[in-house]
Coordinates of C-alpha atoms in Angstrom, one line a residue:
X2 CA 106.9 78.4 28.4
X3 CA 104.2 77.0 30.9
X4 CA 100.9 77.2 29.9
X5 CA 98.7 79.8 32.2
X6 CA 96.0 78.7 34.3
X7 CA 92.4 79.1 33.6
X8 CA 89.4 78.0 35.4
X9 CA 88.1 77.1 32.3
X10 CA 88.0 73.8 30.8
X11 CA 87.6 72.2 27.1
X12 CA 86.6 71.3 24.9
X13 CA 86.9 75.0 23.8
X14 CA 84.5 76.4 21.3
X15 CA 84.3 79.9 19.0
X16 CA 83.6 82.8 21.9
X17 CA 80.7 84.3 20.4
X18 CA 81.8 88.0 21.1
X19 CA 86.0 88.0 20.5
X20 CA 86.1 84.9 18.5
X21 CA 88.8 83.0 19.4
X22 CA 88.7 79.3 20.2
X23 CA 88.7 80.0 23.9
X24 CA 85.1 79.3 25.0
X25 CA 85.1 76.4 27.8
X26 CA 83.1 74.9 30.3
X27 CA 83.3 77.3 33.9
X28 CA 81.3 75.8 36.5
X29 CA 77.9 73.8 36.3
X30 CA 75.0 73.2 39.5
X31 CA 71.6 73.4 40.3
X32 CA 70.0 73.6 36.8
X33 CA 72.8 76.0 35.1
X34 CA 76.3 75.5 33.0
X35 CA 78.2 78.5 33.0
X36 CA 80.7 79.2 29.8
X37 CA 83.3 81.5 29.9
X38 CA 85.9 82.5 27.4
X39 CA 89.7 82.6 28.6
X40 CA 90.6 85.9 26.4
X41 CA 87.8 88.5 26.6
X42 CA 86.2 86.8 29.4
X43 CA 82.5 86.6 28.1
X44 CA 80.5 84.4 29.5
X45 CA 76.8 82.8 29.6
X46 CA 74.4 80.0 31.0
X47 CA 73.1 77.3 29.4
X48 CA 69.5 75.9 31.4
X49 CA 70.3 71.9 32.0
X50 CA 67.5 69.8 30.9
X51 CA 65.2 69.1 33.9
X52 CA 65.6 65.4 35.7
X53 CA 63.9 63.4 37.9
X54 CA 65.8 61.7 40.4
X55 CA 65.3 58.8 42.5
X56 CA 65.8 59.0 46.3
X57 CA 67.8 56.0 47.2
X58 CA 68.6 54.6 50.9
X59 CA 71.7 52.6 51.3
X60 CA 72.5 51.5 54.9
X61 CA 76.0 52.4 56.5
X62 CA 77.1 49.2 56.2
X63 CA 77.3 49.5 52.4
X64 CA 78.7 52.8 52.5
X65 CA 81.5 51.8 55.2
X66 CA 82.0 48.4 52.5
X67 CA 82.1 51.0 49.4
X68 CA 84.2 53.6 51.1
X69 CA 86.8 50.2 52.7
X70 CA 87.0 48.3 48.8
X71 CA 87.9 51.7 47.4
X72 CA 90.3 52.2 49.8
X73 CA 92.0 49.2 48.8
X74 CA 90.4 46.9 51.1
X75 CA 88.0 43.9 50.2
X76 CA 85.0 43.3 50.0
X77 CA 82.4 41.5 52.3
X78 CA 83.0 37.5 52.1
X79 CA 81.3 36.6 48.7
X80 CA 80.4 39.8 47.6
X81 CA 83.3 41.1 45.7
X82 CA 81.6 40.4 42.4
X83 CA 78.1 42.4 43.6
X84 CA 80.7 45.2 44.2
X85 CA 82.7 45.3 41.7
X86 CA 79.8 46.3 39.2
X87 CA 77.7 48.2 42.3
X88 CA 80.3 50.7 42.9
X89 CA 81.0 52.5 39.3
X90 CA 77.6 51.8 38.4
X91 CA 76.1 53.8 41.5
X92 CA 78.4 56.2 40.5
X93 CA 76.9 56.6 36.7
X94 CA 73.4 56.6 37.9
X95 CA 74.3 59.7 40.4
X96 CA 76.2 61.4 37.8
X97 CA 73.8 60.9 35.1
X98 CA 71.1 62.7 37.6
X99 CA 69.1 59.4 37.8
X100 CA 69.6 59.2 41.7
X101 CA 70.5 60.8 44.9
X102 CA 71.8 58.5 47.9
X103 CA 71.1 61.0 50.6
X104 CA 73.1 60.6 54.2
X105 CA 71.2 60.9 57.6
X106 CA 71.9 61.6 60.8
X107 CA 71.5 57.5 61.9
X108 CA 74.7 57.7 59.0
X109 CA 76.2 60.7 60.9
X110 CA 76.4 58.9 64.3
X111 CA 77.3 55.7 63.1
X112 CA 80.5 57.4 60.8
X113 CA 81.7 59.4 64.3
X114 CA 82.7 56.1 66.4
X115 CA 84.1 54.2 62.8
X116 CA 88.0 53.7 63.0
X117 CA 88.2 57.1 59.8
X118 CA 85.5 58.7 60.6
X119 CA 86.8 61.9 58.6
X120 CA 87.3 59.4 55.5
X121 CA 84.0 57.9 55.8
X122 CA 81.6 61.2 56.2
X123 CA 83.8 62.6 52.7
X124 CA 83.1 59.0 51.0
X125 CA 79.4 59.2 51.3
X126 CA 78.9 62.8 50.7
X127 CA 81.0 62.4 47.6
X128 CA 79.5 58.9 46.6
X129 CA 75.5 60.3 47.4
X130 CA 75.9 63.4 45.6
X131 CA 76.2 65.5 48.7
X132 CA 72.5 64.9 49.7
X133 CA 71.1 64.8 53.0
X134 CA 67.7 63.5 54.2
X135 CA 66.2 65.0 57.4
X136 CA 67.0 63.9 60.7
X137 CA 65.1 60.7 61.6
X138 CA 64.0 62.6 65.0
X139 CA 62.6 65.1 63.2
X140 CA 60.9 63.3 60.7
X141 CA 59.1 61.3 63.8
X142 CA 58.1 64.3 65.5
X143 CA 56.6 65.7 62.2
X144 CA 54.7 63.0 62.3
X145 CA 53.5 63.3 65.9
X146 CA 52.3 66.8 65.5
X147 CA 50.6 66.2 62.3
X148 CA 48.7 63.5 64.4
X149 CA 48.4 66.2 67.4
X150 CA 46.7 68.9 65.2
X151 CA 44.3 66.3 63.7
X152 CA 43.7 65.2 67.7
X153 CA 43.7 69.1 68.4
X154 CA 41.1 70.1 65.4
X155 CA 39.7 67.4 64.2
X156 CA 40.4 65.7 60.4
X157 CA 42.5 63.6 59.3
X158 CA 46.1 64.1 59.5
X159 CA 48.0 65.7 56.8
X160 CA 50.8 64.1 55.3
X161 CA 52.4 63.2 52.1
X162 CA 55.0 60.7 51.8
X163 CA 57.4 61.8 48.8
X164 CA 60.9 61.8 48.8
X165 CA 61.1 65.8 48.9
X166 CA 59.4 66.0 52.2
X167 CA 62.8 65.0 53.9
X168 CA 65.5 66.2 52.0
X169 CA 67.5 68.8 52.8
X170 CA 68.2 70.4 49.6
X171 CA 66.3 70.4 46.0
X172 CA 65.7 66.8 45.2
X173 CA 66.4 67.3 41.5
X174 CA 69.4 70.2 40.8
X175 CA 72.1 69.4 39.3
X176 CA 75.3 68.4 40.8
X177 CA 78.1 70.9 41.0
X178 CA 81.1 70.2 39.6
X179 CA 83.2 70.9 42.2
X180 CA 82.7 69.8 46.0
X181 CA 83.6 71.9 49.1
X182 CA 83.8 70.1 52.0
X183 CA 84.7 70.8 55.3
X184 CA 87.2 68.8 57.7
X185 CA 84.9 68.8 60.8
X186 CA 86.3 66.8 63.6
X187 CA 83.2 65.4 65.9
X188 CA 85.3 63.4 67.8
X189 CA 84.5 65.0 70.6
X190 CA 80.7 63.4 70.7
X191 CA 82.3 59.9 70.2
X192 CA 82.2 58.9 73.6
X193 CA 78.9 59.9 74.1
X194 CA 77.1 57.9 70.9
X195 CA 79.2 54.7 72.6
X196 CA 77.4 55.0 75.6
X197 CA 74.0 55.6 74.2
X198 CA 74.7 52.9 71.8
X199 CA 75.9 50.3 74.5
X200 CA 73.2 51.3 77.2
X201 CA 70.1 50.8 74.1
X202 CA 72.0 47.5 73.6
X203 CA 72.1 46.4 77.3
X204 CA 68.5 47.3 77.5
X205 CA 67.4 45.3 73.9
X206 CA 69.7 42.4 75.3
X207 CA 67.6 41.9 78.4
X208 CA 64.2 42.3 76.6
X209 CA 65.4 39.4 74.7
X210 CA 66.0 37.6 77.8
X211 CA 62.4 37.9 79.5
X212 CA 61.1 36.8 75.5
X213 CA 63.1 34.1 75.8
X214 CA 61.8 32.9 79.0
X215 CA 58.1 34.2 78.2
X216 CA 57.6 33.2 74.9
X217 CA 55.1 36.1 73.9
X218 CA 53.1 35.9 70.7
X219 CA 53.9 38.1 67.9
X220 CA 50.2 39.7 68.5
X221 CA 51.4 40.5 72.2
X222 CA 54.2 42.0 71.4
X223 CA 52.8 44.0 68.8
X224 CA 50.2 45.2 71.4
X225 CA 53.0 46.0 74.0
X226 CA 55.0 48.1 71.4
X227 CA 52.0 50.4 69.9
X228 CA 50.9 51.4 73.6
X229 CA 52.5 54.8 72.6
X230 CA 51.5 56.5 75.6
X231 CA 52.7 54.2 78.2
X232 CA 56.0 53.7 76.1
X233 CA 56.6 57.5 75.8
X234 CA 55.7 58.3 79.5
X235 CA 57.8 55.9 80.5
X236 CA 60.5 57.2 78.6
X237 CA 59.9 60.8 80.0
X238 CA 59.9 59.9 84.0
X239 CA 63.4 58.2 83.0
X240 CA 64.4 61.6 81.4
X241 CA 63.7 63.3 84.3
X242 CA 65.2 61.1 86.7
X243 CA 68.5 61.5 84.6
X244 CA 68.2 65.1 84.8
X245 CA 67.8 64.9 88.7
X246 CA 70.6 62.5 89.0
X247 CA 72.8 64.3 86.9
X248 CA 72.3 67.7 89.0
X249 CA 72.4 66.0 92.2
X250 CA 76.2 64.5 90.8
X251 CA 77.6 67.5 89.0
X252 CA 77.7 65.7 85.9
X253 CA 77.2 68.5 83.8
X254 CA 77.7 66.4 80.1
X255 CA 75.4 64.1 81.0
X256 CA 72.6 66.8 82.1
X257 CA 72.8 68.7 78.4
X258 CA 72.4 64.8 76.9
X259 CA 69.0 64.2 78.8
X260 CA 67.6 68.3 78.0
X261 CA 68.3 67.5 74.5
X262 CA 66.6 63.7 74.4
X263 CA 63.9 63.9 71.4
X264 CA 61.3 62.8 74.0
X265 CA 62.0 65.7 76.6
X266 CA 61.7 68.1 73.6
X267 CA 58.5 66.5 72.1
X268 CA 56.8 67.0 75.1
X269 CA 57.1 70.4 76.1
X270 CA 56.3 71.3 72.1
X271 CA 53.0 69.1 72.8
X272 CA 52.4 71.1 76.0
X273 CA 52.6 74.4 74.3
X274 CA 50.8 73.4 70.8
X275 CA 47.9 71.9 72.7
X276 CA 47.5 74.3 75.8
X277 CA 44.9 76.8 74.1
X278 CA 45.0 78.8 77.2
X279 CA 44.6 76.2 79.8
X280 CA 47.1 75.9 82.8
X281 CA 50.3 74.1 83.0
X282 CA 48.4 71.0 84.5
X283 CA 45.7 70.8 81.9
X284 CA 48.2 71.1 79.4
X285 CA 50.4 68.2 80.5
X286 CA 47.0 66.0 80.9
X287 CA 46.2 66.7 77.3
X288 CA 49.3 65.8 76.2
X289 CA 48.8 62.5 78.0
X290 CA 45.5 62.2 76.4
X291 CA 46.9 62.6 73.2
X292 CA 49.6 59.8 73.6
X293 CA 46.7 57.5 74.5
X294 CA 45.0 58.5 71.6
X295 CA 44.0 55.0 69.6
X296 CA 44.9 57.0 66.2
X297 CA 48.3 57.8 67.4
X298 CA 48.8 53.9 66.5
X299 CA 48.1 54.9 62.7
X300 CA 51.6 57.1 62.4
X301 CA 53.4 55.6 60.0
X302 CA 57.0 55.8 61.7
X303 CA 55.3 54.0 65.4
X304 CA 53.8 51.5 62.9
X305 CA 56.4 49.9 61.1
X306 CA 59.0 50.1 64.3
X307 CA 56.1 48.4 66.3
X308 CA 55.8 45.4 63.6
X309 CA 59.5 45.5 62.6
X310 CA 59.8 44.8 67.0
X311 CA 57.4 42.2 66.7
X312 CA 58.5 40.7 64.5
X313 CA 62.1 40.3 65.5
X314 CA 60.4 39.4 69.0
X315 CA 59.0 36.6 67.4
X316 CA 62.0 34.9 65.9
X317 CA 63.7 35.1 69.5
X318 CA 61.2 33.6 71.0
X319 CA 61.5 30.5 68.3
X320 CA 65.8 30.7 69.5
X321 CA 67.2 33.9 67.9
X322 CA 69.6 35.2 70.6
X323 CA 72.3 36.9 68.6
X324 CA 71.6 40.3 67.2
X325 CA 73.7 43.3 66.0
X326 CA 74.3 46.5 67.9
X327 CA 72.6 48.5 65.4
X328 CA 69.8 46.7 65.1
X329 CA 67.7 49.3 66.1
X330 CA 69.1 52.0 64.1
X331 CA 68.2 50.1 61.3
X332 CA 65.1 49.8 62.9
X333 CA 64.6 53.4 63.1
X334 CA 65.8 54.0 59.4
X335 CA 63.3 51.7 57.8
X336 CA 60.4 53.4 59.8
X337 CA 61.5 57.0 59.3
X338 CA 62.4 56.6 56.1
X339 CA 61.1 53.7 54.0
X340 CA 57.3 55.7 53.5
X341 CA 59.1 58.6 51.8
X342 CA 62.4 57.2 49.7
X343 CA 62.2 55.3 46.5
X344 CA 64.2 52.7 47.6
X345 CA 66.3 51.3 50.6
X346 CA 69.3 49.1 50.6
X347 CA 69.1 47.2 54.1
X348 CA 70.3 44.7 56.3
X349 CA 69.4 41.2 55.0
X350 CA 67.7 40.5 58.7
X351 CA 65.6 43.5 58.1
X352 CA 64.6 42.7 54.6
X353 CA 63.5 39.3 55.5
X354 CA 61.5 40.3 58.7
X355 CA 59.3 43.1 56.4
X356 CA 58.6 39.8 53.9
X357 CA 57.1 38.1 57.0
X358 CA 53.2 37.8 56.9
X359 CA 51.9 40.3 59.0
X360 CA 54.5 42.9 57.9
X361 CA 53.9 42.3 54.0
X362 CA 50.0 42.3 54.7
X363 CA 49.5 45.2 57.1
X364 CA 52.5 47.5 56.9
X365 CA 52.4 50.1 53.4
X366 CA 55.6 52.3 52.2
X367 CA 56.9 53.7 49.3
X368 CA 60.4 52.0 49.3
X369 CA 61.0 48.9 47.6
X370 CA 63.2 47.6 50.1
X371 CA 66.9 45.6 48.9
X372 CA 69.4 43.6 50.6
X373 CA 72.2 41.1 50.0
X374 CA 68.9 38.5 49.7
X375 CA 67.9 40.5 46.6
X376 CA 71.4 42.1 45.5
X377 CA 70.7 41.2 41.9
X378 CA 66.8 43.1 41.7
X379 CA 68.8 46.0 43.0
X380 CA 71.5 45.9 39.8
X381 CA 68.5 45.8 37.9
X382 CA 66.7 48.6 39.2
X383 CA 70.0 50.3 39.0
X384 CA 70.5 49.6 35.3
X385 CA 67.2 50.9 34.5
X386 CA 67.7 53.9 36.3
X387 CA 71.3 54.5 33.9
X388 CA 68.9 53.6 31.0
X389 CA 66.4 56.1 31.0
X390 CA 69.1 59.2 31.0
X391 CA 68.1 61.3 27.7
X392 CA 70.5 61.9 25.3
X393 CA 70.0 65.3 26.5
X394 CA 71.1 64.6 29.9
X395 CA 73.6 62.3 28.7
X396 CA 75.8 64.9 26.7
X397 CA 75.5 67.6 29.4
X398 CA 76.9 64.6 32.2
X399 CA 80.0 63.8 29.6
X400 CA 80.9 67.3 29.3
X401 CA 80.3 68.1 33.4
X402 CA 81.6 65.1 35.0
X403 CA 83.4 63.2 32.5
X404 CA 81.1 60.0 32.7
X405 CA 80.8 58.6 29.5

């Protein structure tokens, strides 16, 4: 005869109210394991021990790499042996609740225009633990408005740079045992992240052509890049132009794409936050004061981009001409993010500029920041993040998740 199914899984234990050997694991998440027997159905929660995890940032490029080797595909040229002991030992470290390796939207974007996207998005929520940081936008425009209320009513402004300030989610439950996911199909914005992508890449490609010709000095372009205001007034007479030229042409895609530009937004929430009562006018001129403000320069996310710019400004100007498309989304995810995670697996270009003088002097974040340069430093961390798992913790994994 088949044997039933139960929901419940061994080992099986004495149920403490029928007593039969038919007490088994049920379900486990946030800081709960459920028991359950299979006869009488009785059932209770045992409180997991409490963990601390650490908030790692891998680029897509290693997630696309992991997600392609495990796939049956290879592994980046000269890498294979990094990856073959990364890959199941990432995999202990988020099962053992040592670390999280949350997803962002920069990930998002970059997963909709990849060859399986559907297989991609799965592979990182499943190898990160189903955790997701905060929209890098967002994160930005925090920052702005704690700026704007310190501009507003005076002080300093508030922040605190720990990894639970952007994740979505409690930093520190417990896996669930089982994963839902959804099979979303966001094919349909494909087209669009293309164009955004190729149009920022157009526009980076002929900065580097007037740097080439110039020859500015990395103190210049640092200058030119933390002119906030002129920079983000700039970017909203463009915005608006694309909103009259997409009305004037019917192009009714391309009007909801310019409404919805982070810049557009920002400035009609500055408008309202710092209008107090005065007219539309006033208001706008007070946002435009606050962009000029000199302390605006301090905000940790126009910091690092501005000296991450620089920099990279700099080596084109001694001959660098070739650069990746998404160089400035990594860009982007070093300054929105590297202040709040524990660490940050990045490109090797990106590493290297943030170990150049003026970056390594002036710029501070919480990350310690990896790459291919330093792959064997970020084993190590690794193994020292398996280490420390209790005994405790280490029992309750085996019996969860199987991970020895």
């Amino acid at each position: 005869m088949a044997k039933s199914f139960t929901w419940e899984r061994g080992p099986f234990e004495q149920c403490p109210r029928c007593g039969e050997q038919t007490f088994g694991f049920l379900s486990a998440g946030c800081d709960v394991m459920m028991l359950r027997c299979t006869k009488c159905r009785y059932s209770h929660g045992e409180v997991l021990p409490k963990v601390d995890k650490a908030t790692i940032y891998l680029d897509q490029f290693m997630f696309s790499s992991i997600f392609k080797i495990k796939a049956g595909g290879r592994a980046p040229l000269g890498q294979q042996d990094f990856y073959d002991e990364l890959i199941p030992l990432l995999r202990r470290v988020v099962l053992l609740q040592q670390a999280i390796l949350p997803h962002s939207d920069l990930h998002s974007n970059e997963t909709i225009v990849f060859h399986d996207p559907r297989g991609l998005r799965d592979a990182y929520e499943d190898i990160g633990g189903d955790a997701s940081l905060r929209d890098s936008r967002e994160i930005e425009l925090n920052q702005v408005f704690a700026f704007a209320r310190a501009f507003r009513d005076g002080g300093e402004p508030q922040l605190t740079f720990i990894p639970d300030e952007i994740l979505q989610g409690a930093r520190n439950d417990w896996l669930p045992d089982m994963r839902i996911s959804v099979n979303a199909d966001y094919s349909q914005f494909a087209d669009g992240i293309r164009r955004e992508r190729d149009r920022g890449f157009a526009a980076l490609s002929d900065v580097v052509a007037a740097w080439a010709e110039e020859k500015p000095s990395f103190h210049e372009l640092l200058r030119r890049e933390s002119q906030f205001g002129q920079h983000r007034r700039a970017a909203l007479v463009g915005i608006m132009q694309r909103m009259a030229n997409a009305g004037a042409g019917g192009d009714g895609m391309d009007l909801i794409y310019a409404v919805l530009e982070p810049v557009w937004r920002e400035f009609l929430m500055l408008r309202d936050f710092l209008r107090e009562g005065a007219s539309d006018e006033e208001a706008m001129r007070r946002v435009g004061t606050f962009w000029d403000w000199e302390r605006v320069r301090e905000m940790p996310f126009n910091r690092i981009f501005a000296h991450l710019f620089a920099a990279f400004g700099r080596r084109v100007t001694m001959g660098q001409r070739k650069f990746t498309r998404g160089l400035m989304t990594d860009f982007r995810a070093i300054a929105a993010y590297a202040p709040y995670v524990d660490a940050m697996f990045v490109d090797r270009e990106c590493a290297l500029l943030l170990k150049e003088g003026e970056l390594r002097r002036e710029l501070h974040y919480r990350a310690h920041i990896y790459s291919y340069a330093n792959k064997d430093e970020f084993l190590v961390y690794l193994r020292k993040l398996e280490a420390q798992a209790t005994k405790e913790v280490r029992g309750y994994a085996e019996r969860i998740y199987g991970v020895v």
